[in-house]
mmCIF file of N, CA, C and O in Angstrom:
data_model
loop_
_atom_site.group_PDB
_atom_site.id
_atom_site.type_symbol
_atom_site.label_atom_id
_atom_site.label_comp_id
_atom_site.label_asym_id
_atom_site.label_seq_id
_atom_site.Cartn_x
_atom_site.Cartn_y
_atom_site.Cartn_z
ATOM 1 N N UNK A 469 58.506 -2.534 28.081
ATOM 2 C CA UNK A 469 58.580 -1.964 29.417
ATOM 3 C C UNK A 469 57.490 -2.538 30.314
ATOM 4 O O UNK A 469 57.714 -2.777 31.476
ATOM 5 N N UNK A 470 56.288 -2.746 29.756
ATOM 6 C CA UNK A 470 55.167 -3.224 30.543
ATOM 7 C C UNK A 470 54.516 -4.405 29.856
ATOM 8 O O UNK A 470 54.617 -4.562 28.657
ATOM 9 N N UNK A 471 53.815 -5.216 30.634
ATOM 10 C CA UNK A 471 53.109 -6.362 30.085
ATOM 11 C C UNK A 471 51.645 -6.297 30.464
ATOM 12 O O UNK A 471 51.258 -5.586 31.366
ATOM 13 N N UNK A 472 50.836 -7.087 29.773
ATOM 14 C CA UNK A 472 49.417 -7.175 30.086
ATOM 15 C C UNK A 472 48.639 -6.009 29.516
ATOM 16 O O UNK A 472 49.153 -5.214 28.738
ATOM 17 N N UNK A 473 47.364 -5.900 29.905
ATOM 18 C CA UNK A 473 46.506 -4.847 29.360
ATOM 19 C C UNK A 473 47.041 -3.437 29.603
ATOM 20 O O UNK A 473 46.955 -2.580 28.744
ATOM 21 N N UNK A 474 47.615 -3.211 30.772
ATOM 22 C CA UNK A 474 48.152 -1.882 31.066
ATOM 23 C C UNK A 474 49.349 -1.592 30.178
ATOM 24 O O UNK A 474 49.514 -0.482 29.689
ATOM 25 N N UNK A 475 50.150 -2.604 29.924
ATOM 26 C CA UNK A 475 51.298 -2.425 29.038
ATOM 27 C C UNK A 475 50.868 -2.027 27.649
ATOM 28 O O UNK A 475 51.452 -1.140 27.029
ATOM 29 N N UNK A 476 49.825 -2.666 27.133
ATOM 30 C CA UNK A 476 49.310 -2.304 25.819
ATOM 31 C C UNK A 476 48.761 -0.895 25.807
ATOM 32 O O UNK A 476 48.940 -0.147 24.856
ATOM 33 N N UNK A 477 48.109 -0.540 26.885
ATOM 34 C CA UNK A 477 47.549 0.807 26.982
ATOM 35 C C UNK A 477 48.674 1.838 27.034
ATOM 36 O O UNK A 477 48.618 2.860 26.375
ATOM 37 N N UNK A 478 49.710 1.545 27.796
ATOM 38 C CA UNK A 478 50.818 2.486 27.915
ATOM 39 C C UNK A 478 51.639 2.497 26.629
ATOM 40 O O UNK A 478 51.938 3.548 26.096
ATOM 41 N N UNK A 479 51.990 1.331 26.112
ATOM 42 C CA UNK A 479 52.847 1.276 24.922
ATOM 43 C C UNK A 479 52.181 1.929 23.730
ATOM 44 O O UNK A 479 52.753 2.780 23.064
ATOM 45 N N UNK A 480 50.969 1.530 23.438
ATOM 46 C CA UNK A 480 50.273 2.137 22.323
ATOM 47 C C UNK A 480 49.451 3.300 22.791
ATOM 48 O O UNK A 480 49.121 4.191 22.041
ATOM 49 N N UNK A 481 49.133 3.261 24.080
ATOM 50 C CA UNK A 481 48.185 4.221 24.596
ATOM 51 C C UNK A 481 48.779 5.361 25.376
ATOM 52 O O UNK A 481 48.140 6.384 25.511
ATOM 53 N N UNK A 482 49.967 5.216 25.917
ATOM 54 C CA UNK A 482 50.541 6.376 26.597
ATOM 55 C C UNK A 482 50.666 7.481 25.582
ATOM 56 O O UNK A 482 50.427 8.638 25.876
ATOM 57 N N UNK A 483 50.988 7.112 24.385
ATOM 58 C CA UNK A 483 51.004 8.107 23.316
ATOM 59 C C UNK A 483 49.633 8.190 22.682
ATOM 60 O O UNK A 483 49.302 9.192 22.077
ATOM 61 N N UNK A 484 48.838 7.158 22.833
ATOM 62 C CA UNK A 484 47.529 7.142 22.214
ATOM 63 C C UNK A 484 46.438 7.693 23.094
ATOM 64 O O UNK A 484 45.878 8.726 22.797
ATOM 65 N N UNK A 485 46.166 7.043 24.203
ATOM 66 C CA UNK A 485 45.032 7.446 25.034
ATOM 67 C C UNK A 485 45.400 8.433 26.132
ATOM 68 O O UNK A 485 44.847 9.516 26.193
ATOM 69 N N UNK A 486 46.307 8.052 26.996
ATOM 70 C CA UNK A 486 46.666 8.960 28.084
ATOM 71 C C UNK A 486 47.269 10.231 27.511
ATOM 72 O O UNK A 486 47.021 11.321 27.990
ATOM 73 N N UNK A 487 48.021 10.082 26.424
ATOM 74 C CA UNK A 487 48.672 11.230 25.817
ATOM 75 C C UNK A 487 47.953 11.689 24.555
ATOM 76 O O UNK A 487 48.541 12.340 23.711
ATOM 77 N N UNK A 488 46.669 11.331 24.444
ATOM 78 C CA UNK A 488 45.945 11.638 23.209
ATOM 79 C C UNK A 488 45.973 13.115 22.870
ATOM 80 O O UNK A 488 46.002 13.490 21.711
ATOM 81 N N UNK A 489 45.946 13.945 23.867
ATOM 82 C CA UNK A 489 46.029 15.377 23.619
ATOM 83 C C UNK A 489 47.463 15.839 23.531
ATOM 84 O O UNK A 489 47.730 17.010 23.322
ATOM 85 N N UNK A 490 48.386 14.936 23.736
ATOM 86 C CA UNK A 490 49.799 15.263 23.702
ATOM 87 C C UNK A 490 50.397 15.225 25.094
ATOM 88 O O UNK A 490 49.706 15.397 26.098
ATOM 89 N N UNK A 491 51.670 14.972 25.122
ATOM 90 C CA UNK A 491 52.390 14.893 26.389
ATOM 91 C C UNK A 491 52.291 16.219 27.139
ATOM 92 O O UNK A 491 52.084 16.238 28.348
ATOM 93 N N UNK A 492 52.382 17.318 26.423
ATOM 94 C CA UNK A 492 52.297 18.617 27.103
ATOM 95 C C UNK A 492 50.917 18.825 27.720
ATOM 96 O O UNK A 492 50.799 19.408 28.800
ATOM 97 N N UNK A 493 49.863 18.319 27.061
ATOM 98 C CA UNK A 493 48.515 18.438 27.628
ATOM 99 C C UNK A 493 48.371 17.604 28.898
ATOM 100 O O UNK A 493 47.723 18.030 29.856
ATOM 101 N N UNK A 494 48.964 16.413 28.898
ATOM 102 C CA UNK A 494 48.933 15.580 30.095
ATOM 103 C C UNK A 494 49.623 16.307 31.247
ATOM 104 O O UNK A 494 49.086 16.391 32.355
ATOM 105 N N UNK A 495 50.786 16.850 30.978
ATOM 106 C CA UNK A 495 51.523 17.564 32.026
ATOM 107 C C UNK A 495 50.750 18.793 32.484
ATOM 108 O O UNK A 495 50.720 19.107 33.673
ATOM 109 N N UNK A 496 50.079 19.456 31.557
ATOM 110 C CA UNK A 496 49.257 20.622 31.887
ATOM 111 C C UNK A 496 48.095 20.213 32.803
ATOM 112 O O UNK A 496 47.774 20.913 33.764
ATOM 113 N N UNK A 497 47.459 19.075 32.488
ATOM 114 C CA UNK A 497 46.365 18.579 33.336
ATOM 115 C C UNK A 497 46.868 18.340 34.750
ATOM 116 O O UNK A 497 46.190 18.682 35.724
ATOM 117 N N UNK A 498 48.035 17.732 34.869
ATOM 118 C CA UNK A 498 48.596 17.460 36.190
ATOM 119 C C UNK A 498 48.947 18.758 36.912
ATOM 120 O O UNK A 498 48.684 18.897 38.107
ATOM 121 N N UNK A 499 49.509 19.715 36.189
ATOM 122 C CA UNK A 499 49.852 20.998 36.794
ATOM 123 C C UNK A 499 48.595 21.725 37.275
ATOM 124 O O UNK A 499 48.562 22.249 38.386
ATOM 125 N N UNK A 500 47.558 21.732 36.443
ATOM 126 C CA UNK A 500 46.310 22.397 36.816
ATOM 127 C C UNK A 500 45.633 21.685 37.979
ATOM 128 O O UNK A 500 44.875 22.296 38.723
ATOM 129 N N UNK A 501 45.915 20.395 38.121
ATOM 130 C CA UNK A 501 45.364 19.638 39.231
ATOM 131 C C UNK A 501 46.201 19.740 40.498
ATOM 132 O O UNK A 501 45.969 19.016 41.464
ATOM 133 N N UNK A 502 47.209 20.627 40.486
ATOM 134 C CA UNK A 502 48.033 20.831 41.669
ATOM 135 C C UNK A 502 49.214 19.884 41.785
ATOM 136 O O UNK A 502 49.812 19.771 42.853
ATOM 137 N N UNK A 503 49.568 19.214 40.673
ATOM 138 C CA UNK A 503 50.660 18.230 40.709
ATOM 139 C C UNK A 503 51.778 18.589 39.745
ATOM 140 O O UNK A 503 52.446 17.717 39.194
ATOM 141 N N UNK A 504 51.982 19.898 39.550
ATOM 142 C CA UNK A 504 53.007 20.371 38.631
ATOM 143 C C UNK A 504 54.406 19.955 39.031
ATOM 144 O O UNK A 504 55.207 19.538 38.198
ATOM 145 N N UNK A 505 54.704 20.055 40.306
ATOM 146 C CA UNK A 505 56.031 19.675 40.789
ATOM 147 C C UNK A 505 56.287 18.190 40.543
ATOM 148 O O UNK A 505 57.379 17.794 40.132
ATOM 149 N N UNK A 506 55.254 17.389 40.747
ATOM 150 C CA UNK A 506 55.370 15.947 40.501
ATOM 151 C C UNK A 506 55.596 15.681 39.021
ATOM 152 O O UNK A 506 56.516 14.947 38.646
ATOM 153 N N UNK A 507 54.768 16.274 38.160
ATOM 154 C CA UNK A 507 54.897 16.076 36.711
ATOM 155 C C UNK A 507 56.257 16.559 36.220
ATOM 156 O O UNK A 507 56.885 15.897 35.388
ATOM 157 N N UNK A 508 56.709 17.692 36.719
ATOM 158 C CA UNK A 508 58.009 18.220 36.299
ATOM 159 C C UNK A 508 59.143 17.281 36.705
ATOM 160 O O UNK A 508 60.155 17.208 36.006
ATOM 161 N N UNK A 509 58.990 16.568 37.808
ATOM 162 C CA UNK A 509 60.032 15.630 38.229
ATOM 163 C C UNK A 509 60.153 14.462 37.253
ATOM 164 O O UNK A 509 61.219 13.875 37.111
ATOM 165 N N UNK A 510 59.060 14.137 36.562
ATOM 166 C CA UNK A 510 59.093 13.040 35.585
ATOM 167 C C UNK A 510 59.854 13.453 34.338
ATOM 168 O O UNK A 510 60.456 12.621 33.675
ATOM 169 N N UNK A 511 59.810 14.743 34.009
ATOM 170 C CA UNK A 511 60.480 15.255 32.813
ATOM 171 C C UNK A 511 61.939 15.565 33.117
ATOM 172 O O UNK A 511 62.831 15.244 32.340
ATOM 173 N N UNK A 512 62.188 16.188 34.239
ATOM 174 C CA UNK A 512 63.539 16.620 34.591
ATOM 175 C C UNK A 512 64.409 15.483 35.088
ATOM 176 O O UNK A 512 63.968 14.340 35.228
ATOM 177 N N UNK A 513 65.662 15.818 35.358
ATOM 178 C CA UNK A 513 66.578 14.820 35.896
ATOM 179 C C UNK A 513 66.290 14.638 37.383
ATOM 180 O O UNK A 513 65.620 15.448 38.006
ATOM 181 N N UNK A 514 66.790 13.565 37.922
ATOM 182 C CA UNK A 514 66.566 13.264 39.332
ATOM 183 C C UNK A 514 65.432 12.278 39.496
ATOM 184 O O UNK A 514 64.834 11.822 38.521
ATOM 185 N N UNK A 515 65.143 11.949 40.741
ATOM 186 C CA UNK A 515 64.107 10.940 40.994
ATOM 187 C C UNK A 515 62.704 11.435 40.630
ATOM 188 O O UNK A 515 62.416 12.625 40.726
ATOM 189 N N UNK A 516 61.883 10.490 40.182
ATOM 190 C CA UNK A 516 60.486 10.794 39.871
ATOM 191 C C UNK A 516 59.675 10.819 41.153
ATOM 192 O O UNK A 516 59.770 9.903 41.972
ATOM 193 N N UNK A 517 58.874 11.858 41.313
ATOM 194 C CA UNK A 517 57.963 11.919 42.462
ATOM 195 C C UNK A 517 56.771 11.016 42.195
ATOM 196 O O UNK A 517 56.361 10.838 41.057
ATOM 197 N N UNK A 518 56.225 10.487 43.248
ATOM 198 C CA UNK A 518 55.100 9.564 43.185
ATOM 199 C C UNK A 518 53.796 10.351 43.115
ATOM 200 O O UNK A 518 53.678 11.415 43.723
ATOM 201 N N UNK A 519 52.829 9.802 42.388
ATOM 202 C CA UNK A 519 51.475 10.358 42.390
ATOM 203 C C UNK A 519 50.522 9.237 42.797
ATOM 204 O O UNK A 519 50.636 8.110 42.316
ATOM 205 N N UNK A 520 49.627 9.534 43.711
ATOM 206 C CA UNK A 520 48.691 8.512 44.187
ATOM 207 C C UNK A 520 47.616 8.282 43.134
ATOM 208 O O UNK A 520 47.321 9.157 42.314
ATOM 209 N N UNK A 521 47.005 7.096 43.144
ATOM 210 C CA UNK A 521 45.908 6.831 42.208
ATOM 211 C C UNK A 521 44.789 7.869 42.322
ATOM 212 O O UNK A 521 44.246 8.312 41.307
ATOM 213 N N UNK A 522 44.458 8.284 43.528
ATOM 214 C CA UNK A 522 43.397 9.275 43.721
ATOM 215 C C UNK A 522 43.750 10.632 43.131
ATOM 216 O O UNK A 522 42.917 11.278 42.499
ATOM 217 N N UNK A 523 45.002 11.055 43.344
ATOM 218 C CA UNK A 523 45.440 12.331 42.779
ATOM 219 C C UNK A 523 45.457 12.274 41.252
ATOM 220 O O UNK A 523 45.089 13.228 40.583
ATOM 221 N N UNK A 524 45.859 11.146 40.714
ATOM 222 C CA UNK A 524 45.872 10.976 39.264
ATOM 223 C C UNK A 524 44.452 11.004 38.711
ATOM 224 O O UNK A 524 44.193 11.651 37.693
ATOM 225 N N UNK A 525 43.535 10.346 39.395
ATOM 226 C CA UNK A 525 42.130 10.341 38.972
ATOM 227 C C UNK A 525 41.561 11.760 38.966
ATOM 228 O O UNK A 525 40.858 12.146 38.029
ATOM 229 N N UNK A 526 41.872 12.521 39.991
ATOM 230 C CA UNK A 526 41.384 13.903 40.060
ATOM 231 C C UNK A 526 41.963 14.763 38.942
ATOM 232 O O UNK A 526 41.263 15.581 38.360
ATOM 233 N N UNK A 527 43.238 14.559 38.628
ATOM 234 C CA UNK A 527 43.887 15.357 37.595
ATOM 235 C C UNK A 527 43.388 14.992 36.194
ATOM 236 O O UNK A 527 43.197 15.865 35.351
ATOM 237 N N UNK A 528 43.159 13.701 35.946
ATOM 238 C CA UNK A 528 42.731 13.270 34.616
ATOM 239 C C UNK A 528 41.237 13.440 34.400
ATOM 240 O O UNK A 528 40.793 13.670 33.278
ATOM 241 N N UNK A 529 40.467 13.284 35.456
ATOM 242 C CA UNK A 529 39.015 13.420 35.345
ATOM 243 C C UNK A 529 38.323 12.092 35.076
ATOM 244 O O UNK A 529 38.897 11.181 34.481
ATOM 245 N N UNK A 530 37.086 12.020 35.513
ATOM 246 C CA UNK A 530 36.313 10.776 35.434
ATOM 247 C C UNK A 530 36.106 10.299 34.005
ATOM 248 O O UNK A 530 36.203 9.089 33.728
ATOM 249 N N UNK A 531 35.823 11.202 33.085
ATOM 250 C CA UNK A 531 35.576 10.801 31.701
ATOM 251 C C UNK A 531 36.795 10.131 31.082
ATOM 252 O O UNK A 531 36.684 9.101 30.418
ATOM 253 N N UNK A 532 37.961 10.717 31.286
ATOM 254 C CA UNK A 532 39.180 10.143 30.721
ATOM 255 C C UNK A 532 39.502 8.805 31.378
ATOM 256 O O UNK A 532 39.895 7.858 30.700
ATOM 257 N N UNK A 533 39.305 8.708 32.684
ATOM 258 C CA UNK A 533 39.558 7.442 33.388
ATOM 259 C C UNK A 533 38.602 6.366 32.879
ATOM 260 O O UNK A 533 39.005 5.237 32.620
ATOM 261 N N UNK A 534 37.324 6.703 32.726
ATOM 262 C CA UNK A 534 36.348 5.733 32.212
ATOM 263 C C UNK A 534 36.722 5.266 30.808
ATOM 264 O O UNK A 534 36.621 4.086 30.484
ATOM 265 N N UNK A 535 37.147 6.186 29.967
ATOM 266 C CA UNK A 535 37.541 5.844 28.600
ATOM 267 C C UNK A 535 38.747 4.910 28.608
ATOM 268 O O UNK A 535 38.776 3.908 27.887
ATOM 269 N N UNK A 536 39.742 5.219 29.413
ATOM 270 C CA UNK A 536 40.941 4.386 29.500
ATOM 271 C C UNK A 536 40.622 3.009 30.071
ATOM 272 O O UNK A 536 41.160 1.999 29.626
ATOM 273 N N UNK A 537 39.745 2.974 31.058
ATOM 274 C CA UNK A 537 39.334 1.707 31.653
ATOM 275 C C UNK A 537 38.639 0.838 30.618
ATOM 276 O O UNK A 537 38.917 -0.362 30.499
ATOM 277 N N UNK A 538 37.764 1.443 29.848
ATOM 278 C CA UNK A 538 37.050 0.719 28.794
ATOM 279 C C UNK A 538 38.014 0.200 27.731
ATOM 280 O O UNK A 538 37.916 -0.946 27.295
ATOM 281 N N UNK A 539 38.965 1.025 27.316
ATOM 282 C CA UNK A 539 39.932 0.631 26.286
ATOM 283 C C UNK A 539 40.845 -0.492 26.759
ATOM 284 O O UNK A 539 41.199 -1.362 25.981
ATOM 285 N N UNK A 540 41.229 -0.456 28.013
ATOM 286 C CA UNK A 540 42.198 -1.427 28.524
ATOM 287 C C UNK A 540 41.554 -2.709 29.030
ATOM 288 O O UNK A 540 42.219 -3.730 29.139
ATOM 289 N N UNK A 541 40.259 -2.642 29.372
ATOM 290 C CA UNK A 541 39.612 -3.797 29.973
ATOM 291 C C UNK A 541 39.939 -3.944 31.451
ATOM 292 O O UNK A 541 39.601 -4.947 32.076
ATOM 293 N N UNK A 542 40.605 -2.959 32.012
ATOM 294 C CA UNK A 542 40.958 -2.976 33.430
ATOM 295 C C UNK A 542 39.888 -2.254 34.224
ATOM 296 O O UNK A 542 39.249 -1.323 33.729
ATOM 297 N N UNK A 543 39.747 -2.664 35.475
ATOM 298 C CA UNK A 543 38.845 -1.921 36.349
ATOM 299 C C UNK A 543 39.451 -0.540 36.597
ATOM 300 O O UNK A 543 40.645 -0.313 36.383
ATOM 301 N N UNK A 544 38.630 0.351 37.063
ATOM 302 C CA UNK A 544 39.094 1.710 37.363
ATOM 303 C C UNK A 544 40.261 1.680 38.352
ATOM 304 O O UNK A 544 41.261 2.369 38.161
ATOM 305 N N UNK A 545 40.131 0.853 39.406
ATOM 306 C CA UNK A 545 41.191 0.758 40.413
ATOM 307 C C UNK A 545 42.476 0.174 39.836
ATOM 308 O O UNK A 545 43.572 0.662 40.127
ATOM 309 N N UNK A 546 42.348 -0.893 39.028
ATOM 310 C CA UNK A 546 43.531 -1.497 38.407
ATOM 311 C C UNK A 546 44.236 -0.486 37.509
ATOM 312 O O UNK A 546 45.461 -0.375 37.521
ATOM 313 N N UNK A 547 43.440 0.236 36.733
ATOM 314 C CA UNK A 547 43.989 1.226 35.827
ATOM 315 C C UNK A 547 44.732 2.316 36.592
ATOM 316 O O UNK A 547 45.884 2.629 36.290
ATOM 317 N N UNK A 548 44.083 2.901 37.580
ATOM 318 C CA UNK A 548 44.699 3.997 38.332
ATOM 319 C C UNK A 548 45.928 3.543 39.104
ATOM 320 O O UNK A 548 46.934 4.262 39.159
ATOM 321 N N UNK A 549 45.871 2.345 39.686
ATOM 322 C CA UNK A 549 47.046 1.821 40.393
ATOM 323 C C UNK A 549 48.209 1.621 39.432
ATOM 324 O O UNK A 549 49.352 1.969 39.734
ATOM 325 N N UNK A 550 47.912 1.048 38.256
ATOM 326 C CA UNK A 550 48.968 0.826 37.264
ATOM 327 C C UNK A 550 49.527 2.123 36.709
ATOM 328 O O UNK A 550 50.744 2.288 36.598
ATOM 329 N N UNK A 551 48.640 3.055 36.368
ATOM 330 C CA UNK A 551 49.112 4.333 35.836
ATOM 331 C C UNK A 551 49.926 5.109 36.864
ATOM 332 O O UNK A 551 50.949 5.707 36.528
ATOM 333 N N UNK A 552 49.487 5.105 38.109
ATOM 334 C CA UNK A 552 50.245 5.850 39.126
ATOM 335 C C UNK A 552 51.625 5.234 39.319
ATOM 336 O O UNK A 552 52.583 5.948 39.619
ATOM 337 N N UNK A 553 51.735 3.934 39.086
ATOM 338 C CA UNK A 553 53.019 3.259 39.229
ATOM 339 C C UNK A 553 53.911 3.469 38.002
ATOM 340 O O UNK A 553 55.103 3.716 38.132
ATOM 341 N N UNK A 554 53.336 3.360 36.800
ATOM 342 C CA UNK A 554 54.151 3.346 35.586
ATOM 343 C C UNK A 554 54.205 4.650 34.804
ATOM 344 O O UNK A 554 55.147 4.865 34.050
ATOM 345 N N UNK A 555 53.219 5.517 34.941
ATOM 346 C CA UNK A 555 53.205 6.747 34.158
ATOM 347 C C UNK A 555 54.454 7.608 34.390
ATOM 348 O O UNK A 555 55.024 8.127 33.422
ATOM 349 N N UNK A 556 54.930 7.736 35.634
ATOM 350 C CA UNK A 556 56.167 8.516 35.809
ATOM 351 C C UNK A 556 57.333 7.951 34.997
ATOM 352 O O UNK A 556 58.095 8.711 34.393
ATOM 353 N N UNK A 557 57.458 6.631 34.938
ATOM 354 C CA UNK A 557 58.536 5.995 34.173
ATOM 355 C C UNK A 557 58.363 6.225 32.679
ATOM 356 O O UNK A 557 59.336 6.446 31.960
ATOM 357 N N UNK A 558 57.119 6.157 32.213
ATOM 358 C CA UNK A 558 56.854 6.348 30.787
ATOM 359 C C UNK A 558 57.185 7.780 30.377
ATOM 360 O O UNK A 558 57.860 8.006 29.374
ATOM 361 N N UNK A 559 56.726 8.752 31.171
ATOM 362 C CA UNK A 559 57.022 10.155 30.853
ATOM 363 C C UNK A 559 58.531 10.381 30.908
ATOM 364 O O UNK A 559 59.105 11.036 30.028
ATOM 365 N N UNK A 560 59.180 9.804 31.893
ATOM 366 C CA UNK A 560 60.636 9.906 32.018
ATOM 367 C C UNK A 560 61.309 9.346 30.764
ATOM 368 O O UNK A 560 62.239 9.948 30.216
ATOM 369 N N UNK A 561 60.820 8.203 30.285
ATOM 370 C CA UNK A 561 61.361 7.564 29.077
ATOM 371 C C UNK A 561 61.151 8.436 27.842
ATOM 372 O O UNK A 561 62.015 8.502 26.967
ATOM 373 N N UNK A 562 60.013 9.097 27.774
ATOM 374 C CA UNK A 562 59.677 9.916 26.611
ATOM 375 C C UNK A 562 60.379 11.277 26.621
ATOM 376 O O UNK A 562 60.353 11.991 25.625
ATOM 377 N N UNK A 563 60.989 11.619 27.758
ATOM 378 C CA UNK A 563 61.639 12.933 27.889
ATOM 379 C C UNK A 563 63.086 12.790 28.383
ATOM 380 O O UNK A 563 63.466 13.429 29.375
ATOM 381 N N UNK A 564 63.908 11.979 27.707
ATOM 382 C CA UNK A 564 65.261 11.728 28.228
ATOM 383 C C UNK A 564 66.158 12.959 28.241
ATOM 384 O O UNK A 564 67.144 12.994 28.970
ATOM 385 N N UNK A 565 65.824 13.960 27.446
ATOM 386 C CA UNK A 565 66.637 15.173 27.401
ATOM 387 C C UNK A 565 66.161 16.231 28.393
ATOM 388 O O UNK A 565 66.643 17.365 28.371
ATOM 389 N N UNK A 566 65.176 15.876 29.229
ATOM 390 C CA UNK A 566 64.661 16.828 30.209
ATOM 391 C C UNK A 566 63.791 17.897 29.590
ATOM 392 O O UNK A 566 63.640 18.986 30.140
ATOM 393 N N UNK A 567 63.219 17.593 28.440
ATOM 394 C CA UNK A 567 62.333 18.528 27.751
ATOM 395 C C UNK A 567 61.265 17.727 27.039
ATOM 396 O O UNK A 567 61.406 16.532 26.804
ATOM 397 N N UNK A 568 60.188 18.416 26.667
ATOM 398 C CA UNK A 568 59.140 17.762 25.903
ATOM 399 C C UNK A 568 59.650 17.476 24.504
ATOM 400 O O UNK A 568 60.247 18.342 23.873
ATOM 401 N N UNK A 569 59.433 16.262 24.009
ATOM 402 C CA UNK A 569 59.903 15.915 22.675
ATOM 403 C C UNK A 569 58.991 16.500 21.591
ATOM 404 O O UNK A 569 57.829 16.824 21.850
ATOM 405 N N UNK A 570 59.549 16.607 20.398
ATOM 406 C CA UNK A 570 58.716 16.976 19.251
ATOM 407 C C UNK A 570 57.823 15.778 18.926
ATOM 408 O O UNK A 570 58.052 14.667 19.418
ATOM 409 N N UNK A 571 56.834 15.976 18.079
ATOM 410 C CA UNK A 571 55.934 14.880 17.708
ATOM 411 C C UNK A 571 56.707 13.739 17.052
ATOM 412 O O UNK A 571 56.456 12.580 17.319
ATOM 413 N N UNK A 572 57.681 14.052 16.199
ATOM 414 C CA UNK A 572 58.496 13.021 15.549
ATOM 415 C C UNK A 572 59.327 12.257 16.566
ATOM 416 O O UNK A 572 59.451 11.045 16.500
ATOM 417 N N UNK A 573 59.926 12.986 17.515
ATOM 418 C CA UNK A 573 60.718 12.328 18.552
ATOM 419 C C UNK A 573 59.837 11.421 19.405
ATOM 420 O O UNK A 573 60.218 10.308 19.740
ATOM 421 N N UNK A 574 58.634 11.890 19.738
ATOM 422 C CA UNK A 574 57.717 11.119 20.568
ATOM 423 C C UNK A 574 57.329 9.824 19.882
ATOM 424 O O UNK A 574 57.378 8.761 20.491
ATOM 425 N N UNK A 575 56.995 9.871 18.608
ATOM 426 C CA UNK A 575 56.581 8.663 17.898
ATOM 427 C C UNK A 575 57.717 7.652 17.816
ATOM 428 O O UNK A 575 57.479 6.452 17.830
ATOM 429 N N UNK A 576 58.955 8.114 17.788
ATOM 430 C CA UNK A 576 60.093 7.213 17.757
ATOM 431 C C UNK A 576 60.412 6.581 19.099
ATOM 432 O O UNK A 576 61.125 5.574 19.166
ATOM 433 N N UNK A 577 59.880 7.121 20.173
ATOM 434 C CA UNK A 577 60.185 6.618 21.524
ATOM 435 C C UNK A 577 59.119 5.690 22.069
ATOM 436 O O UNK A 577 59.315 5.047 23.076
ATOM 437 N N UNK A 578 57.948 5.674 21.439
ATOM 438 C CA UNK A 578 56.828 4.868 21.950
ATOM 439 C C UNK A 578 56.919 3.479 21.405
ATOM 440 O O UNK A 578 57.300 3.220 20.337
#
């Protein structure tokens, strides 16, 4: 789905780093950050709502962004721009039934 450092981070890392606490934890972080409607659009049917790099940074927090930046070798801006562009598609891909997958289902989709 993706190429380059961000692709590696998302392919191995969307389930690994960004989703390290689990897909439900990621969605919870977004909901608590005021982006629940956006996150829910990625899981449900219909078009995915956009999230800005700044809103994503606020929802994930500086520590998580720094960790992801270090793991990927991308600058903070490159990382946030890429995640804001591709994370909705990745979550959409991981939730084709419009629900959170089980751990076994998730590992088979990454």
